[in-house]
């Protein structure tokens, strides 16, 4: 069995309007967060020069970067999928792939969530934010099936409600929350997963 | 010869992963293709897709099929060989190559370039076009290798779908192309046939990065977004082979999110372009 099973990891997916929503969530997460964060934002920029990581790193104590293939994960660091690559969680590190788009998306939120479920099982925390399609819904279902946690931004206040709606329709979710409450909920969930004194 | 230790540590004890591990072992033993040390996350997805495309319900059924049906094995191999690619993909890489590597190539009367894992060959033709525009194609001998004979056939044919030309053209321009991209091919029905002068200097041959060793020494090795599908141990072995396959001060070009960091070879290279992952082998002390 993977020795990563049960270790928490936060995986966030968003598309339309997602940059601002992401910044709000990252702002609320402390720099000493005892897990890594993986982010898939559907990206229009084909050249993929890492502006997005820089934009996201303002106003947060977390370090934000684009990972290389096989990069090991560190706590308190947010890894943003590079444009044109799928981001996958493997045991102990992140992996990239340039396989076909999944539901027209690459990076795909489903791919991130599904690989997190495979590697971390109950430790996977999937967060679905605003988005204009249903990417992430199947991945959220995989996370739930593996015993992980699914948090969804309230569709009523999301910039685009399709992504949160799709996740809620596809699977049982653990909480539907206003954007401002998501960071706090993530921290609470992680505390529940990390043993005292670890 | 001692059997090397195969590292399949990224695979789990779930039924699906057990079936996958057994399938990969069986394919290795029966067909000789070794996918056991490919990166597990992407391999899981590819096997699941193949299972689905064959209308099967389990990886054990897929194993049965690929062991007993050669055509099915070829379909699996094709799935594992096709890499998403385009002419002048990552145009800025080619711009960086023009800037950093071409001046080095000008110093050689002849040079050899190895495209390792060339798939259907778009990258190879891009390189030939670039070298032609720099006046260096006549000095070049390009070796384009892949494990799969089918994709090599496509690459050798020089025919690419016409509906991809728009994207290729746009990339070509951004890469610093100095002519009209359409000068390089003849449009025929649904295909674009690239001119023969481009592939005259190219040898397309079968070579498997996992199982085959070095076969020549090269001035440049290009291997972009191929090794992301390998697990770390296998990547390390291939990097050792690449290092052994480079001439003194030879150049290694990787994909834009591939790194030598944390590999045994890290200290063996200078970085020519940190953003586009172009490296130059350091001269060793006893040269």
CSV table of C-alpha atoms in Angstrom, one decimal:
chain,number,residue,atom,x,y,z
A,1,UNK,CA,0.0,0.0,0.0
A,2,UNK,CA,1.2,3.5,-0.7
A,3,UNK,CA,2.7,5.1,2.3
A,4,UNK,CA,1.0,8.3,1.4
A,5,UNK,CA,-2.4,6.9,2.1
A,6,UNK,CA,-4.3,9.1,4.5
A,7,UNK,CA,-1.7,11.9,4.3
A,8,UNK,CA,-3.6,15.1,3.5
A,9,UNK,CA,-3.2,17.0,0.3
A,10,UNK,CA,-5.3,19.9,-0.9
A,11,UNK,CA,-6.3,19.9,-4.6
A,12,UNK,CA,-8.2,22.9,-6.0
A,13,UNK,CA,-9.8,23.2,-9.4
A,14,UNK,CA,-11.3,26.2,-11.2
A,15,UNK,CA,-11.9,27.7,-14.5
A,16,UNK,CA,-13.8,30.9,-15.5
A,17,UNK,CA,-13.3,33.6,-13.0
A,18,UNK,CA,-11.0,31.3,-11.1
A,19,UNK,CA,-8.0,33.5,-10.6
A,20,UNK,CA,-9.7,35.8,-8.1
A,21,UNK,CA,-11.5,33.0,-6.4
A,22,UNK,CA,-8.2,31.2,-6.0
A,23,UNK,CA,-6.5,34.2,-4.6
A,24,UNK,CA,-9.2,34.5,-2.0
A,25,UNK,CA,-8.7,30.9,-0.9
A,26,UNK,CA,-4.9,31.1,-0.9
A,27,UNK,CA,-5.0,34.4,1.1
A,28,UNK,CA,-6.8,32.5,3.9
A,29,UNK,CA,-4.3,29.7,4.1
A,30,UNK,CA,-1.4,30.0,6.5
A,31,UNK,CA,2.2,29.8,5.4
A,32,UNK,CA,2.7,26.9,7.9
A,33,UNK,CA,0.1,24.7,6.4
A,34,UNK,CA,1.2,21.1,7.0
A,35,UNK,CA,0.3,20.0,3.5
A,36,UNK,CA,1.0,20.8,-0.1
A,37,UNK,CA,-1.6,22.4,-2.4
A,38,UNK,CA,-2.1,21.5,-6.0
A,39,UNK,CA,-4.0,23.8,-8.3
A,40,UNK,CA,-5.5,23.3,-11.7
A,41,UNK,CA,-6.8,26.4,-13.4
A,42,UNK,CA,-7.9,26.1,-17.0
A,43,UNK,CA,-5.5,28.3,-18.8
A,44,UNK,CA,-5.9,30.2,-22.0
A,45,UNK,CA,-2.3,31.1,-22.4
A,46,UNK,CA,-0.6,28.7,-24.8
A,47,UNK,CA,2.9,29.9,-24.2
A,48,UNK,CA,2.6,29.1,-20.5
A,49,UNK,CA,5.1,31.6,-19.2
A,50,UNK,CA,4.7,31.4,-15.5
A,51,UNK,CA,2.8,34.6,-14.9
A,52,UNK,CA,0.0,32.8,-13.2
A,53,UNK,CA,2.1,31.6,-10.3
A,54,UNK,CA,3.4,35.1,-9.8
A,55,UNK,CA,-0.1,36.6,-9.8
A,56,UNK,CA,-1.3,34.0,-7.3
A,57,UNK,CA,1.6,34.4,-5.0
A,58,UNK,CA,0.7,38.0,-4.1
A,59,UNK,CA,-1.2,38.4,-0.8
A,60,UNK,CA,-0.5,34.9,0.4
A,61,UNK,CA,2.1,33.6,2.8
A,62,UNK,CA,2.3,30.4,0.7
A,63,UNK,CA,4.9,29.9,-1.9
A,64,UNK,CA,3.3,29.5,-5.3
A,65,UNK,CA,5.1,27.9,-8.2
A,66,UNK,CA,4.8,25.7,-11.3
A,67,UNK,CA,6.3,22.3,-10.7
A,68,UNK,CA,8.6,20.4,-12.9
A,69,UNK,CA,7.9,16.8,-13.7
A,70,UNK,CA,8.7,14.5,-10.7
A,71,UNK,CA,9.1,17.5,-8.3
A,72,UNK,CA,8.7,16.5,-4.7
A,73,UNK,CA,6.0,18.3,-2.7
A,74,UNK,CA,6.7,20.6,0.3
A,75,UNK,CA,4.3,21.8,2.9
A,76,UNK,CA,3.1,25.3,2.6
A,77,UNK,CA,3.7,25.4,-1.2
A,78,UNK,CA,1.0,25.7,-3.9
A,79,UNK,CA,1.8,24.0,-7.2
A,80,UNK,CA,0.0,25.3,-10.2
A,81,UNK,CA,-0.4,23.1,-13.2
A,82,UNK,CA,1.7,24.5,-16.2
A,83,UNK,CA,-0.3,25.4,-19.3
A,84,UNK,CA,-0.7,22.5,-21.6
A,85,UNK,CA,0.2,19.8,-19.0
A,86,UNK,CA,-1.9,17.5,-16.9
A,87,UNK,CA,-0.9,17.7,-13.2
A,88,UNK,CA,-0.9,14.4,-11.4
A,89,UNK,CA,-0.3,13.4,-7.8
A,90,UNK,CA,2.0,10.4,-7.4
A,91,UNK,CA,3.5,8.9,-4.2
A,92,UNK,CA,5.9,11.5,-2.9
A,93,UNK,CA,5.9,13.8,-5.9
A,94,UNK,CA,4.0,15.4,-8.7
A,95,UNK,CA,4.0,14.2,-12.3
A,96,UNK,CA,3.2,15.9,-15.5
A,97,UNK,CA,1.8,14.5,-18.7
A,98,UNK,CA,0.9,15.8,-22.1
A,99,UNK,CA,-1.8,13.3,-22.9
A,100,UNK,CA,-5.0,14.1,-24.6
A,101,UNK,CA,-7.3,16.7,-23.2
A,102,UNK,CA,-9.8,15.2,-20.8
A,103,UNK,CA,-13.2,16.8,-21.4
A,104,UNK,CA,-11.4,19.3,-23.6
A,105,UNK,CA,-9.2,20.4,-20.7
A,106,UNK,CA,-5.5,20.1,-20.2
A,107,UNK,CA,-4.7,20.7,-17.4
A,108,UNK,CA,-7.7,18.8,-16.2
A,109,UNK,CA,-9.2,19.0,-12.8
A,110,UNK,CA,-10.5,15.5,-13.1
A,111,UNK,CA,-7.0,14.1,-13.6
A,112,UNK,CA,-5.7,16.0,-10.6
A,113,UNK,CA,-8.5,14.8,-8.3
A,114,UNK,CA,-8.5,11.2,-9.6
A,115,UNK,CA,-4.7,10.9,-9.1
A,116,UNK,CA,-5.0,12.5,-5.6
A,117,UNK,CA,-7.7,9.9,-4.7
A,118,UNK,CA,-5.5,7.1,-5.9
A,119,UNK,CA,-2.4,8.3,-4.0
A,120,UNK,CA,-3.9,9.7,-0.8
A,121,UNK,CA,-7.3,8.1,-0.5
A,122,UNK,CA,-8.9,9.6,2.6
A,123,UNK,CA,-6.3,12.3,2.8
A,124,UNK,CA,-7.4,13.9,-0.4
A,125,UNK,CA,-9.2,17.2,0.0
A,126,UNK,CA,-10.8,18.3,-3.4
A,127,UNK,CA,-12.0,21.9,-3.7
A,128,UNK,CA,-14.2,22.8,-6.6
A,129,UNK,CA,-14.5,26.5,-7.3
A,130,UNK,CA,-16.1,28.6,-10.0
A,131,UNK,CA,-16.0,27.2,-13.5
A,132,UNK,CA,-17.8,27.2,-16.9
A,133,UNK,CA,-17.9,23.4,-17.5
A,134,UNK,CA,-18.2,20.1,-15.6
A,135,UNK,CA,-14.5,19.3,-15.2
A,136,UNK,CA,-13.8,18.2,-11.7
A,137,UNK,CA,-17.2,16.5,-11.1
A,138,UNK,CA,-15.9,13.0,-11.9
A,139,UNK,CA,-12.7,13.6,-10.0
A,140,UNK,CA,-14.7,14.8,-7.0
A,141,UNK,CA,-16.6,11.5,-7.1
A,142,UNK,CA,-13.4,9.6,-7.1
A,143,UNK,CA,-12.1,11.5,-4.1
A,144,UNK,CA,-15.4,10.9,-2.3
A,145,UNK,CA,-15.3,7.2,-3.2
A,146,UNK,CA,-11.8,6.9,-1.8
A,147,UNK,CA,-12.9,8.4,1.5
A,148,UNK,CA,-11.5,11.9,0.9
A,149,UNK,CA,-13.2,15.2,1.4
A,150,UNK,CA,-15.0,17.3,-1.3
A,151,UNK,CA,-15.6,21.0,-0.7
A,152,UNK,CA,-17.5,23.0,-3.2
A,153,UNK,CA,-18.0,26.8,-3.7
A,154,UNK,CA,-21.6,27.8,-3.3
A,155,UNK,CA,-22.9,27.9,-6.9
A,156,UNK,CA,-25.2,30.8,-6.1
A,157,UNK,CA,-22.3,33.1,-5.5
A,158,UNK,CA,-19.8,31.7,-7.9
A,159,UNK,CA,-18.7,33.7,-11.0
A,160,UNK,CA,-19.8,30.7,-13.1
A,161,UNK,CA,-21.9,28.1,-11.4
A,162,UNK,CA,-21.5,25.2,-13.8
A,163,UNK,CA,-18.5,23.6,-12.2
A,164,UNK,CA,-19.8,23.6,-8.6
A,165,UNK,CA,-23.2,22.5,-9.8
A,166,UNK,CA,-21.7,19.6,-11.7
A,167,UNK,CA,-19.8,18.4,-8.7
A,168,UNK,CA,-22.8,18.6,-6.4
A,169,UNK,CA,-24.9,16.7,-9.0
A,170,UNK,CA,-22.3,14.0,-9.5
A,171,UNK,CA,-21.4,13.1,-6.0
A,172,UNK,CA,-22.0,13.5,-2.3
A,173,UNK,CA,-20.0,16.5,-1.1
A,174,UNK,CA,-18.9,17.3,2.4
A,175,UNK,CA,-19.7,21.0,2.3
A,176,UNK,CA,-21.0,23.7,0.0
A,177,UNK,CA,-19.6,27.0,1.2
A,178,UNK,CA,-19.2,30.7,0.4
A,179,UNK,CA,-15.8,31.5,-1.1
A,180,UNK,CA,-14.7,33.3,2.1
A,181,UNK,CA,-15.3,30.3,4.3
A,182,UNK,CA,-13.4,27.8,2.2
A,183,UNK,CA,-9.9,28.4,3.5
A,184,UNK,CA,-11.0,28.1,7.1
A,185,UNK,CA,-12.8,24.8,6.3
A,186,UNK,CA,-9.7,23.4,4.5
A,187,UNK,CA,-7.6,24.2,7.6
A,188,UNK,CA,-10.2,22.5,9.9
A,189,UNK,CA,-10.3,19.4,7.7
A,190,UNK,CA,-6.5,19.1,7.6
A,191,UNK,CA,-6.3,19.3,11.4
A,192,UNK,CA,-8.7,16.4,11.5
A,193,UNK,CA,-6.4,14.4,9.4
A,194,UNK,CA,-3.0,15.2,10.8
A,195,UNK,CA,-2.4,13.4,14.1
A,196,UNK,CA,-1.6,15.6,17.1
A,197,UNK,CA,2.1,16.3,17.5
A,198,UNK,CA,2.9,15.1,14.0
B,1,UNK,CA,23.8,-11.1,-17.0
B,2,UNK,CA,22.4,-10.0,-13.7
B,3,UNK,CA,18.7,-9.0,-13.9
B,4,UNK,CA,18.4,-5.4,-12.8
B,5,UNK,CA,16.1,-4.6,-10.0
B,6,UNK,CA,12.8,-3.3,-11.3
B,7,UNK,CA,11.3,-0.5,-9.2
B,8,UNK,CA,7.5,-0.6,-9.2
B,9,UNK,CA,7.1,1.2,-5.9
B,10,UNK,CA,4.5,3.7,-7.2
B,11,UNK,CA,2.0,0.9,-7.7
B,12,UNK,CA,-0.4,0.0,-5.0
B,13,UNK,CA,-2.1,-3.1,-3.6
B,14,UNK,CA,-5.5,-2.4,-5.1
B,15,UNK,CA,-6.9,-5.0,-7.4
B,16,UNK,CA,-6.6,-2.7,-10.4
B,17,UNK,CA,-2.9,-2.0,-9.7
B,18,UNK,CA,-2.2,-5.7,-9.1
B,19,UNK,CA,-3.7,-6.4,-12.5
B,20,UNK,CA,-1.8,-3.6,-14.1
B,21,UNK,CA,1.5,-4.8,-12.6
B,22,UNK,CA,0.9,-8.3,-13.8
B,23,UNK,CA,-0.1,-7.1,-17.3
B,24,UNK,CA,3.1,-5.0,-17.7
B,25,UNK,CA,5.2,-8.0,-16.5
B,26,UNK,CA,3.4,-10.3,-19.0
B,27,UNK,CA,3.9,-7.8,-21.9
B,28,UNK,CA,7.6,-7.6,-21.0
B,29,UNK,CA,8.0,-11.4,-20.9
B,30,UNK,CA,6.1,-12.2,-24.0
B,31,UNK,CA,6.6,-9.2,-26.3
B,32,UNK,CA,9.8,-7.8,-24.9
B,33,UNK,CA,8.5,-4.2,-24.4
B,34,UNK,CA,9.3,-3.1,-20.9
B,35,UNK,CA,6.7,-0.6,-19.5
B,36,UNK,CA,7.2,-1.7,-15.9
B,37,UNK,CA,9.0,1.4,-14.9
B,38,UNK,CA,6.9,3.9,-16.6
B,39,UNK,CA,5.3,6.6,-14.3
B,40,UNK,CA,2.3,4.9,-12.6
B,41,UNK,CA,-0.2,7.7,-12.7
B,42,UNK,CA,-0.1,8.2,-16.4
B,43,UNK,CA,0.2,4.5,-17.1
B,44,UNK,CA,-3.0,3.8,-15.1
B,45,UNK,CA,-4.9,6.2,-17.2
B,46,UNK,CA,-3.6,4.9,-20.4
B,47,UNK,CA,-4.4,1.3,-19.5
B,48,UNK,CA,-7.9,2.2,-18.4
B,49,UNK,CA,-8.5,4.0,-21.7
B,50,UNK,CA,-7.2,1.0,-23.7
B,51,UNK,CA,-9.4,-1.3,-21.7
B,52,UNK,CA,-12.4,0.9,-22.3
B,53,UNK,CA,-11.6,1.3,-26.1
B,54,UNK,CA,-11.4,-2.5,-26.4
B,55,UNK,CA,-14.8,-2.7,-24.7
B,56,UNK,CA,-13.4,-4.8,-21.8
B,57,UNK,CA,-14.2,-4.8,-18.2
B,58,UNK,CA,-10.9,-5.5,-16.5
B,59,UNK,CA,-7.2,-5.2,-17.0
B,60,UNK,CA,-7.0,-9.0,-16.7
B,61,UNK,CA,-9.1,-9.2,-19.8
B,62,UNK,CA,-6.9,-6.7,-21.5
B,63,UNK,CA,-3.9,-8.8,-20.6
B,64,UNK,CA,-5.5,-11.9,-22.1
B,65,UNK,CA,-6.2,-9.9,-25.3
B,66,UNK,CA,-2.8,-8.3,-25.8
B,67,UNK,CA,-0.9,-11.6,-25.0
B,68,UNK,CA,-2.9,-13.6,-27.6
B,69,UNK,CA,-3.8,-11.0,-30.2
B,70,UNK,CA,-0.8,-9.3,-31.9
B,71,UNK,CA,-3.0,-6.5,-33.4
B,72,UNK,CA,-4.3,-5.7,-29.9
B,73,UNK,CA,-0.8,-5.5,-28.7
B,74,UNK,CA,0.1,-3.1,-31.5
B,75,UNK,CA,-2.9,-0.9,-30.5
B,76,UNK,CA,-1.6,-0.8,-27.0
B,77,UNK,CA,1.9,0.0,-28.2
B,78,UNK,CA,0.5,2.8,-30.4
B,79,UNK,CA,-1.3,4.3,-27.4
B,80,UNK,CA,1.8,4.2,-25.4
B,81,UNK,CA,3.9,5.7,-28.3
B,82,UNK,CA,1.7,8.6,-29.6
B,83,UNK,CA,2.7,11.8,-27.9
B,84,UNK,CA,0.8,15.0,-28.4
B,85,UNK,CA,3.1,16.9,-30.7
B,86,UNK,CA,3.1,19.6,-33.3
B,87,UNK,CA,5.6,21.3,-35.6
B,88,UNK,CA,7.6,23.9,-33.7
B,89,UNK,CA,5.6,23.0,-30.5
B,90,UNK,CA,6.9,25.3,-27.8
B,91,UNK,CA,8.0,27.8,-30.4
B,92,UNK,CA,10.1,29.6,-27.8
B,93,UNK,CA,12.2,26.5,-27.4
B,94,UNK,CA,13.2,26.6,-31.1
B,95,UNK,CA,13.9,30.3,-30.7
B,96,UNK,CA,16.2,29.5,-27.8
B,97,UNK,CA,17.8,26.7,-29.8
B,98,UNK,CA,18.5,29.1,-32.6
B,99,UNK,CA,20.1,31.5,-30.2
B,100,UNK,CA,22.0,29.1,-27.9
B,101,UNK,CA,22.8,26.0,-29.9
B,102,UNK,CA,23.1,27.0,-33.5
B,103,UNK,CA,26.3,29.1,-32.9
B,104,UNK,CA,27.8,26.0,-31.3
B,105,UNK,CA,26.8,23.9,-34.3
B,106,UNK,CA,28.5,26.3,-36.7
B,107,UNK,CA,31.8,25.4,-35.2
B,108,UNK,CA,31.6,21.8,-36.4
B,109,UNK,CA,32.2,20.7,-40.0
B,110,UNK,CA,29.7,17.9,-39.4
B,111,UNK,CA,27.4,17.1,-36.5
B,112,UNK,CA,24.9,14.5,-35.4
B,113,UNK,CA,21.6,15.2,-33.7
B,114,UNK,CA,19.6,12.5,-32.0
B,115,UNK,CA,15.8,12.9,-31.5
B,116,UNK,CA,15.1,10.3,-28.9
B,117,UNK,CA,11.5,9.2,-28.9
B,118,UNK,CA,10.6,11.1,-32.1
B,119,UNK,CA,7.0,9.7,-32.3
B,120,UNK,CA,5.4,10.8,-35.6
B,121,UNK,CA,8.3,13.1,-36.4
B,122,UNK,CA,6.9,16.6,-36.2
B,123,UNK,CA,9.8,17.7,-34.1
B,124,UNK,CA,12.4,16.2,-36.5
B,125,UNK,CA,11.0,18.1,-39.5
B,126,UNK,CA,10.9,21.3,-37.4
B,127,UNK,CA,14.6,20.8,-36.6
B,128,UNK,CA,15.4,20.1,-40.2
B,129,UNK,CA,13.6,23.3,-41.3
B,130,UNK,CA,15.4,25.3,-38.6
B,131,UNK,CA,18.8,24.0,-39.6
B,132,UNK,CA,18.0,24.6,-43.3
B,133,UNK,CA,17.2,28.3,-42.5
B,134,UNK,CA,20.4,28.6,-40.6
B,135,UNK,CA,22.4,27.1,-43.6
B,136,UNK,CA,23.4,24.1,-41.5
B,137,UNK,CA,21.3,21.3,-42.9
B,138,UNK,CA,24.0,20.0,-45.2
B,139,UNK,CA,26.3,19.5,-42.2
B,140,UNK,CA,23.7,17.6,-40.2
B,141,UNK,CA,23.0,13.9,-39.8
B,142,UNK,CA,19.8,13.5,-37.8
B,143,UNK,CA,18.9,10.3,-36.1
B,144,UNK,CA,15.2,10.0,-35.2
B,145,UNK,CA,14.4,7.0,-33.1
B,146,UNK,CA,11.3,5.5,-31.5
B,147,UNK,CA,10.3,2.2,-30.1
B,148,UNK,CA,7.3,1.8,-32.4
B,149,UNK,CA,7.8,1.0,-36.1
B,150,UNK,CA,4.3,2.3,-37.0
B,151,UNK,CA,5.0,5.9,-35.8
B,152,UNK,CA,8.4,5.7,-37.5
B,153,UNK,CA,6.6,4.9,-40.8
B,154,UNK,CA,4.5,8.0,-40.4
B,155,UNK,CA,7.6,10.1,-39.7
B,156,UNK,CA,9.4,8.6,-42.7
B,157,UNK,CA,6.5,9.4,-45.0
B,158,UNK,CA,6.8,13.1,-44.3
B,159,UNK,CA,3.0,13.4,-44.7
B,160,UNK,CA,1.0,15.2,-42.0
B,161,UNK,CA,-2.7,16.1,-41.8
B,162,UNK,CA,-3.5,19.3,-43.7
B,163,UNK,CA,-5.8,20.5,-41.0
B,164,UNK,CA,-2.9,20.8,-38.6
B,165,UNK,CA,-0.9,23.2,-40.9
B,166,UNK,CA,-2.5,26.3,-39.5
B,167,UNK,CA,-1.3,25.6,-36.0
B,168,UNK,CA,2.1,24.5,-37.3
B,169,UNK,CA,2.4,27.7,-39.3
B,170,UNK,CA,1.6,29.9,-36.3
B,171,UNK,CA,4.1,28.1,-34.2
B,172,UNK,CA,6.7,28.3,-37.0
B,173,UNK,CA,6.3,32.1,-37.2
B,174,UNK,CA,6.7,32.5,-33.4
B,175,UNK,CA,9.8,30.3,-33.4
B,176,UNK,CA,11.5,32.8,-35.7
B,177,UNK,CA,10.9,31.1,-39.1
B,178,UNK,CA,12.4,33.1,-41.9
B,179,UNK,CA,10.4,31.8,-44.8
B,180,UNK,CA,6.8,30.9,-45.6
B,181,UNK,CA,5.9,27.7,-43.8
B,182,UNK,CA,4.0,26.5,-46.9
B,183,UNK,CA,7.3,26.6,-48.8
B,184,UNK,CA,8.2,23.4,-47.1
B,185,UNK,CA,5.3,21.2,-48.1
B,186,UNK,CA,3.1,20.3,-51.0
B,187,UNK,CA,-0.7,20.1,-50.2
B,188,UNK,CA,-2.3,16.9,-51.6
B,189,UNK,CA,-5.9,15.9,-50.7
B,190,UNK,CA,-5.9,15.8,-46.9
B,191,UNK,CA,-2.2,15.6,-46.5
B,192,UNK,CA,0.8,17.9,-46.6
B,193,UNK,CA,3.8,16.2,-48.0
B,194,UNK,CA,7.0,17.7,-46.7
B,195,UNK,CA,9.8,18.2,-49.2
B,196,UNK,CA,12.3,15.4,-49.5
B,197,UNK,CA,15.3,17.6,-49.0
B,198,UNK,CA,14.3,17.9,-45.4
B,199,UNK,CA,14.4,14.2,-44.6
B,200,UNK,CA,17.4,13.4,-46.8
B,201,UNK,CA,19.6,14.0,-43.8
B,202,UNK,CA,17.4,12.0,-41.4
B,203,UNK,CA,17.8,8.3,-40.5
B,204,UNK,CA,14.6,7.0,-38.9
B,205,UNK,CA,15.3,3.9,-36.9
B,206,UNK,CA,13.9,1.8,-34.1
B,207,UNK,CA,15.4,2.2,-30.7
B,208,UNK,CA,13.9,1.6,-27.3
B,209,UNK,CA,15.2,4.0,-24.6
B,210,UNK,CA,14.3,1.4,-21.9
B,211,UNK,CA,16.0,-1.7,-23.3
B,212,UNK,CA,18.5,-0.5,-25.8
B,213,UNK,CA,21.9,1.1,-25.1
B,214,UNK,CA,23.9,3.8,-26.7
B,215,UNK,CA,24.5,3.4,-30.4
B,216,UNK,CA,26.5,6.5,-31.4
B,217,UNK,CA,27.9,9.8,-30.1
B,218,UNK,CA,25.9,12.9,-30.7
B,219,UNK,CA,26.5,16.6,-30.7
B,220,UNK,CA,22.9,17.3,-29.7
B,221,UNK,CA,20.3,15.0,-28.1
B,222,UNK,CA,16.7,16.2,-28.1
B,223,UNK,CA,14.3,14.4,-25.9
B,224,UNK,CA,11.3,16.5,-25.0
B,225,UNK,CA,8.3,15.3,-23.1
B,226,UNK,CA,9.2,11.7,-23.6
B,227,UNK,CA,10.7,10.9,-20.2
B,228,UNK,CA,7.9,12.5,-18.3
B,229,UNK,CA,6.2,9.1,-18.8
B,230,UNK,CA,9.1,7.3,-17.1
B,231,UNK,CA,9.4,6.8,-13.3
B,232,UNK,CA,12.4,8.3,-11.6
B,233,UNK,CA,14.7,5.2,-11.7
B,234,UNK,CA,14.2,4.8,-15.4
B,235,UNK,CA,14.7,8.5,-16.0
B,236,UNK,CA,18.0,8.2,-14.2
B,237,UNK,CA,19.2,5.3,-16.3
B,238,UNK,CA,18.3,7.0,-19.5
B,239,UNK,CA,20.1,10.2,-18.4
B,240,UNK,CA,23.2,8.1,-17.8
B,241,UNK,CA,22.8,6.7,-21.3
B,242,UNK,CA,22.4,10.2,-22.8
B,243,UNK,CA,25.5,11.4,-21.0
B,244,UNK,CA,27.4,8.5,-22.5
B,245,UNK,CA,26.0,9.3,-25.9
B,246,UNK,CA,27.1,12.9,-26.1
B,247,UNK,CA,30.4,14.1,-27.5
B,248,UNK,CA,32.6,16.4,-25.5
B,249,UNK,CA,30.6,19.5,-24.6
B,250,UNK,CA,27.5,18.0,-26.4
B,251,UNK,CA,24.1,19.6,-25.9
B,252,UNK,CA,21.0,18.0,-24.2
B,253,UNK,CA,17.6,19.5,-24.8
B,254,UNK,CA,14.7,18.5,-22.5
B,255,UNK,CA,11.0,19.4,-22.3
B,256,UNK,CA,10.2,22.7,-20.7
B,257,UNK,CA,9.1,21.1,-17.4
B,258,UNK,CA,11.8,18.5,-17.3
B,259,UNK,CA,14.8,19.0,-15.1
B,260,UNK,CA,18.2,17.6,-14.4
B,261,UNK,CA,17.9,18.8,-10.8
B,262,UNK,CA,18.2,15.9,-8.3
B,263,UNK,CA,19.5,13.6,-10.9
B,264,UNK,CA,23.0,12.1,-10.8
B,265,UNK,CA,23.8,14.0,-14.0
B,266,UNK,CA,23.0,17.4,-12.6
B,267,UNK,CA,26.6,18.3,-12.0
B,268,UNK,CA,27.7,17.1,-15.3
B,269,UNK,CA,26.0,19.9,-17.3
B,270,UNK,CA,26.1,23.6,-17.6
B,271,UNK,CA,22.8,25.3,-18.2
B,272,UNK,CA,22.6,27.1,-21.6
B,273,UNK,CA,18.9,28.1,-21.2
B,274,UNK,CA,17.2,27.6,-17.8
B,275,UNK,CA,13.7,28.3,-19.1
B,276,UNK,CA,13.8,26.0,-22.1
B,277,UNK,CA,16.0,23.3,-20.4
B,278,UNK,CA,18.9,23.3,-22.8
B,279,UNK,CA,22.1,21.9,-21.2
B,280,UNK,CA,25.7,21.5,-22.2
B,281,UNK,CA,27.9,18.6,-21.0
B,282,UNK,CA,30.9,19.8,-19.0
B,283,UNK,CA,34.3,18.7,-20.1
B,284,UNK,CA,35.4,16.0,-17.7
B,285,UNK,CA,38.7,16.3,-15.9
B,286,UNK,CA,40.5,13.6,-17.7
B,287,UNK,CA,39.7,14.8,-21.3
